[in-house]
Each structure stands twice: as structure tokens, then as C-alpha cells.
Amino acid sequence: MSLITHQIANITERQKIAEIIKKIKNDANNDISFYDVQKSYCIGIVDMVSSTKITAHLEHGKMCNYYKIYLNSMNEIVKEFGAVVTKNVGDSILYYFPDTHDAENEDSLRTALECNLALVDSRQYVNDLLEEYGLPPVSYRISSDYGRLSIAKSFHSTREDVFGPTVNMCAKINSMAMPNSVVVGGDLYQIARSLKCYRFHSLVGLQIGVRLDYPVYSICR
């Protein structure tokens, strides 16, 4: 590419970017809009373990079936407990529980915890289904936390999406869970620790600053 051609291409690119920014300034052209009110909710993330390594040895058709069975199973289970699935990112699913906006509603909190634990309980059934298709077993980690969320709607999708520090923290603590187990963040622990039938075990905190650790707990019945 000659120098002149390169300069023309750069000018054209800058013009395109300028037009995009102009559209963003015009609310009518925005694809994503946020609700005005923020509320606190319980959220969860389920993430497959070693998916890259496992699917590397599968042919395309089997890989698609592997992900389809896993993702559809997780989606249907969390929806059965009243959760809203907001996104699938690769082999990870993010969901939240609308009924948990009242932190004093013990029934809604218990439902959220039971949902996370039910995902673990369902693993054998999911693996039985995978085996029927000649596919390897699946393992996954579940993390959950509680906090304020910004909820958005996309013009091109019927799904809601959620954003905010609570989502980021829930994603970060996910790797602290042992395969096929559940961890919860400190904010969820504070409002759920009085619930009967659950045991919490303190783990090494997640470092979020030079001197600050965010508490993380494993949970079981």
C-alpha cells in the first residue's frame, strides 16, 4: 500500500469512527439502554472446567452436542428456580434472581442457594445424558454473590443483561471453587449465613487491593 493510499484509508477510517460516535450521542440510535433504577440481587455464574482441553479432541458435531447438552441443561435448571439467564459467554452462564431484591426475604435467598446447589446435584444426570451420545463427562464451578446491579435491555434481544461490580466480583471468585462445588462472596454470606441447613467454610480471600481481601466461602447443605 502506497503512502497516499494509506493516508486515504486512515481518513476514511476516522470518518467512520466520527459517524459512529455521532450516532452514540443520539439516544434514538443506541442499541443498549439501562433502566433508571438500580436494585440489589443475588447472581450466579456457572463455568465449565477444562473445556478447551476436552473439546480439542472432539470432532465438530460432537463438540456442538457437548456444549448444547451442557448449556441447555444449566439454562433449564436455573430457570426452574426462577432465575433469569442474562448471557452465555463461551461455556459460562450468568444469571440473576429477580425475587432476591429484598434481602430480608429468606425464601428467595434460600431458593437462590438451592438453585446453585442443584446445579451440582444435577451433574450425574447431565453426564448420563452425555454418555448416551458418546461424549465425555462435564465438570463445572458455580459462584454466587449479592449486590447492586445495573440492568440493561438490548434493542435486538429479548434478554436482559446485568452489569456492575457484583458481576465482576462473582466472575473473579468463580475460579476459587473446587470443580463441582459452589462458592459465595462475602456480601451474600452476610445475608445468608443465618439460614438453616447450610454450612459455610471460609476460604482464602480474594485480594482486591494492597491491603484488602474480599471474603469467599464454600457452601454445602
mmCIF file of N, CA and C in Angstrom, residues 26-89:
data_model
loop_
_atom_site.group_PDB
_atom_site.id
_atom_site.type_symbol
_atom_site.label_atom_id
_atom_site.label_comp_id
_atom_site.label_asym_id
_atom_site.label_seq_id
_atom_site.Cartn_x
_atom_site.Cartn_y
_atom_site.Cartn_z
ATOM 1 N N ASN A 26 -26.718 10.269 19.838
ATOM 2 C CA ASN A 26 -28.145 10.324 19.566
ATOM 3 C C ASN A 26 -28.813 9.121 20.211
ATOM 4 N N ASP A 27 -29.536 9.319 21.296
ATOM 5 C CA ASP A 27 -30.121 8.213 22.058
ATOM 6 C C ASP A 27 -30.994 7.314 21.204
ATOM 7 N N ALA A 28 -31.621 7.870 20.192
ATOM 8 C CA ALA A 28 -32.539 7.084 19.377
ATOM 9 C C ALA A 28 -31.831 5.966 18.631
ATOM 10 N N ASN A 29 -30.527 6.090 18.459
ATOM 11 C CA ASN A 29 -29.783 5.094 17.703
ATOM 12 C C ASN A 29 -29.019 4.120 18.594
ATOM 13 N N ASN A 30 -29.154 4.231 19.890
ATOM 14 C CA ASN A 30 -28.427 3.349 20.796
ATOM 15 C C ASN A 30 -29.072 1.974 20.839
ATOM 16 N N ASP A 31 -28.259 0.931 20.764
ATOM 17 C CA ASP A 31 -28.763 -0.438 20.809
ATOM 18 C C ASP A 31 -29.063 -0.886 22.230
ATOM 19 N N ILE A 32 -28.325 -0.359 23.214
ATOM 20 C CA ILE A 32 -28.450 -0.792 24.607
ATOM 21 C C ILE A 32 -28.880 0.379 25.469
ATOM 22 N N SER A 33 -29.885 0.155 26.317
ATOM 23 C CA SER A 33 -30.337 1.176 27.253
ATOM 24 C C SER A 33 -30.443 0.572 28.640
ATOM 25 N N PHE A 34 -30.190 1.395 29.654
ATOM 26 C CA PHE A 34 -30.214 0.947 31.044
ATOM 27 C C PHE A 34 -31.467 1.445 31.746
ATOM 28 N N TYR A 35 -31.997 0.592 32.643
ATOM 29 C CA TYR A 35 -33.100 1.033 33.490
ATOM 30 C C TYR A 35 -32.594 2.087 34.461
ATOM 31 N N ASP A 36 -33.471 3.000 34.836
ATOM 32 C CA ASP A 36 -33.056 4.108 35.699
ATOM 33 C C ASP A 36 -32.789 3.667 37.136
ATOM 34 N N VAL A 37 -33.487 2.621 37.586
ATOM 35 C CA VAL A 37 -33.407 2.204 38.987
ATOM 36 C C VAL A 37 -32.429 1.041 39.153
ATOM 37 N N GLN A 38 -31.528 1.176 40.126
ATOM 38 C CA GLN A 38 -30.628 0.082 40.494
ATOM 39 C C GLN A 38 -31.197 -0.644 41.705
ATOM 40 N N LYS A 39 -31.106 -1.965 41.696
ATOM 41 C CA LYS A 39 -31.508 -2.765 42.843
ATOM 42 C C LYS A 39 -30.442 -3.810 43.113
ATOM 43 N N SER A 40 -30.500 -4.381 44.303
ATOM 44 C CA SER A 40 -29.567 -5.447 44.663
ATOM 45 C C SER A 40 -30.223 -6.805 44.428
ATOM 46 N N TYR A 41 -29.434 -7.724 43.891
ATOM 47 C CA TYR A 41 -29.931 -9.061 43.599
ATOM 48 C C TYR A 41 -28.851 -10.093 43.886
ATOM 49 N N CYS A 42 -29.289 -11.328 43.986
ATOM 50 C CA CYS A 42 -28.361 -12.454 44.019
ATOM 51 C C CYS A 42 -28.099 -12.881 42.582
ATOM 52 N N ILE A 43 -26.825 -13.076 42.246
ATOM 53 C CA ILE A 43 -26.463 -13.525 40.904
ATOM 54 C C ILE A 43 -25.639 -14.803 40.998
ATOM 55 N N GLY A 44 -25.502 -15.466 39.886
ATOM 56 C CA GLY A 44 -24.704 -16.689 39.853
ATOM 57 C C GLY A 44 -24.003 -16.844 38.519
ATOM 58 N N ILE A 45 -22.890 -17.547 38.539
ATOM 59 C CA ILE A 45 -22.156 -17.888 37.324
ATOM 60 C C ILE A 45 -21.778 -19.352 37.404
ATOM 61 N N VAL A 46 -22.085 -20.102 36.359
ATOM 62 C CA VAL A 46 -21.634 -21.493 36.262
ATOM 63 C C VAL A 46 -20.674 -21.554 35.082
ATOM 64 N N ASP A 47 -19.499 -22.129 35.328
ATOM 65 C CA ASP A 47 -18.432 -22.120 34.331
ATOM 66 C C ASP A 47 -17.842 -23.523 34.197
ATOM 67 N N MET A 48 -17.744 -24.013 32.971
ATOM 68 C CA MET A 48 -17.230 -25.349 32.717
ATOM 69 C C MET A 48 -15.742 -25.434 33.048
ATOM 70 N N VAL A 49 -15.309 -26.586 33.522
ATOM 71 C CA VAL A 49 -13.904 -26.823 33.868
ATOM 72 C C VAL A 49 -13.196 -27.495 32.687
ATOM 73 N N SER A 50 -12.049 -26.951 32.298
ATOM 74 C CA SER A 50 -11.164 -27.555 31.280
ATOM 75 C C SER A 50 -11.868 -27.807 29.953
ATOM 76 N N SER A 51 -12.738 -26.885 29.558
ATOM 77 C CA SER A 51 -13.499 -27.108 28.324
ATOM 78 C C SER A 51 -12.602 -27.116 27.088
ATOM 79 N N THR A 52 -11.602 -26.244 27.064
ATOM 80 C CA THR A 52 -10.725 -26.173 25.895
ATOM 81 C C THR A 52 -9.991 -27.489 25.682
ATOM 82 N N LYS A 53 -9.482 -28.046 26.774
ATOM 83 C CA LYS A 53 -8.750 -29.303 26.700
ATOM 84 C C LYS A 53 -9.656 -30.448 26.265
ATOM 85 N N ILE A 54 -10.874 -30.466 26.786
ATOM 86 C CA ILE A 54 -11.793 -31.560 26.477
ATOM 87 C C ILE A 54 -12.275 -31.492 25.036
ATOM 88 N N THR A 55 -12.717 -30.311 24.605
ATOM 89 C CA THR A 55 -13.305 -30.193 23.276
ATOM 90 C C THR A 55 -12.258 -30.234 22.164
ATOM 91 N N ALA A 56 -10.983 -30.063 22.508
ATOM 92 C CA ALA A 56 -9.921 -30.118 21.490
ATOM 93 C C ALA A 56 -9.850 -31.478 20.828
ATOM 94 N N HIS A 57 -10.348 -32.499 21.506
ATOM 95 C CA HIS A 57 -10.271 -33.869 20.980
ATOM 96 C C HIS A 57 -11.602 -34.333 20.389
ATOM 97 N N LEU A 58 -12.568 -33.415 20.283
ATOM 98 C CA LEU A 58 -13.872 -33.786 19.738
ATOM 99 C C LEU A 58 -14.035 -33.250 18.321
ATOM 100 N N GLU A 59 -14.646 -34.058 17.461
ATOM 101 C CA GLU A 59 -14.974 -33.553 16.135
ATOM 102 C C GLU A 59 -16.072 -32.509 16.259
ATOM 103 N N HIS A 60 -16.264 -31.724 15.203
ATOM 104 C CA HIS A 60 -17.151 -30.563 15.288
ATOM 105 C C HIS A 60 -18.553 -30.922 15.772
ATOM 106 N N GLY A 61 -19.148 -31.957 15.178
ATOM 107 C CA GLY A 61 -20.506 -32.325 15.551
ATOM 108 C C GLY A 61 -20.630 -32.708 17.011
ATOM 109 N N LYS A 62 -19.662 -33.484 17.495
ATOM 110 C CA LYS A 62 -19.694 -33.894 18.900
ATOM 111 C C LYS A 62 -19.428 -32.710 19.835
ATOM 112 N N MET A 63 -18.560 -31.814 19.415
ATOM 113 C CA MET A 63 -18.303 -30.625 20.234
ATOM 114 C C MET A 63 -19.575 -29.799 20.385
ATOM 115 N N CYS A 64 -20.309 -29.639 19.289
ATOM 116 C CA CYS A 64 -21.556 -28.876 19.344
ATOM 117 C C CYS A 64 -22.562 -29.536 20.279
ATOM 118 N N ASN A 65 -22.679 -30.866 20.185
ATOM 119 C CA ASN A 65 -23.590 -31.582 21.076
ATOM 120 C C ASN A 65 -23.160 -31.465 22.534
ATOM 121 N N TYR A 66 -21.860 -31.492 22.764
ATOM 122 C CA TYR A 66 -21.311 -31.384 24.123
ATOM 123 C C TYR A 66 -21.736 -30.068 24.762
ATOM 124 N N TYR A 67 -21.505 -28.977 24.044
ATOM 125 C CA TYR A 67 -21.878 -27.668 24.570
ATOM 126 C C TYR A 67 -23.395 -27.514 24.666
ATOM 127 N N LYS A 68 -24.112 -28.046 23.671
ATOM 128 C CA LYS A 68 -25.563 -27.901 23.667
ATOM 129 C C LYS A 68 -26.195 -28.572 24.883
ATOM 130 N N ILE A 69 -25.776 -29.793 25.166
ATOM 131 C CA ILE A 69 -26.341 -30.512 26.312
ATOM 132 C C ILE A 69 -26.007 -29.801 27.622
ATOM 133 N N TYR A 70 -24.758 -29.389 27.761
ATOM 134 C CA TYR A 70 -24.337 -28.704 28.991
ATOM 135 C C TYR A 70 -25.062 -27.368 29.161
ATOM 136 N N LEU A 71 -25.030 -26.519 28.138
ATOM 137 C CA LEU A 71 -25.621 -25.186 28.243
ATOM 138 C C LEU A 71 -27.128 -25.249 28.431
ATOM 139 N N ASN A 72 -27.799 -26.101 27.652
ATOM 140 C CA ASN A 72 -29.249 -26.206 27.788
ATOM 141 C C ASN A 72 -29.648 -26.749 29.156
ATOM 142 N N SER A 73 -28.864 -27.703 29.673
ATOM 143 C CA SER A 73 -29.169 -28.259 30.996
ATOM 144 C C SER A 73 -29.046 -27.182 32.073
ATOM 145 N N MET A 74 -27.951 -26.428 32.048
ATOM 146 C CA MET A 74 -27.749 -25.375 33.041
ATOM 147 C C MET A 74 -28.834 -24.301 32.934
ATOM 148 N N ASN A 75 -29.149 -23.918 31.696
ATOM 149 C CA ASN A 75 -30.180 -22.901 31.478
ATOM 150 C C ASN A 75 -31.524 -23.328 32.054
ATOM 151 N N GLU A 76 -31.928 -24.556 31.748
ATOM 152 C CA GLU A 76 -33.241 -25.015 32.191
ATOM 153 C C GLU A 76 -33.317 -25.164 33.705
ATOM 154 N N ILE A 77 -32.236 -25.585 34.323
ATOM 155 C CA ILE A 77 -32.239 -25.763 35.773
ATOM 156 C C ILE A 77 -32.381 -24.423 36.482
ATOM 157 N N VAL A 78 -31.582 -23.432 36.086
ATOM 158 C CA VAL A 78 -31.652 -22.141 36.786
ATOM 159 C C VAL A 78 -32.996 -21.471 36.545
ATOM 160 N N LYS A 79 -33.568 -21.629 35.354
ATOM 161 C CA LYS A 79 -34.881 -21.032 35.088
ATOM 162 C C LYS A 79 -35.962 -21.702 35.923
ATOM 163 N N GLU A 80 -35.792 -22.987 36.201
ATOM 164 C CA GLU A 80 -36.762 -23.702 37.046
ATOM 165 C C GLU A 80 -36.823 -23.109 38.451
ATOM 166 N N PHE A 81 -35.730 -22.484 38.896
ATOM 167 C CA PHE A 81 -35.682 -21.864 40.217
ATOM 168 C C PHE A 81 -35.975 -20.362 40.159
ATOM 169 N N GLY A 82 -36.498 -19.902 39.046
ATOM 170 C CA GLY A 82 -36.905 -18.504 38.949
ATOM 171 C C GLY A 82 -35.823 -17.542 38.543
ATOM 172 N N ALA A 83 -34.669 -18.045 38.131
ATOM 173 C CA ALA A 83 -33.574 -17.169 37.720
ATOM 174 C C ALA A 83 -33.769 -16.724 36.269
ATOM 175 N N VAL A 84 -33.185 -15.573 35.959
ATOM 176 C CA VAL A 84 -33.178 -15.056 34.596
ATOM 177 C C VAL A 84 -31.766 -15.201 34.046
ATOM 178 N N VAL A 85 -31.628 -15.950 32.958
ATOM 179 C CA VAL A 85 -30.322 -16.099 32.313
ATOM 180 C C VAL A 85 -30.081 -14.866 31.459
ATOM 181 N N THR A 86 -28.985 -14.170 31.722
ATOM 182 C CA THR A 86 -28.724 -12.924 31.000
ATOM 183 C C THR A 86 -27.757 -13.109 29.844
ATOM 184 N N LYS A 87 -26.828 -14.045 29.962
ATOM 185 C CA LYS A 87 -25.894 -14.242 28.848
ATOM 186 C C LYS A 87 -25.168 -15.570 28.946
ATOM 187 N N ASN A 88 -24.782 -16.065 27.788
ATOM 188 C CA ASN A 88 -23.845 -17.182 27.668
ATOM 189 C C ASN A 88 -22.568 -16.620 27.069
ATOM 190 N N VAL A 89 -21.460 -16.799 27.765
ATOM 191 C CA VAL A 89 -20.166 -16.367 27.241
ATOM 192 C C VAL A 89 -19.302 -17.617 27.126
#
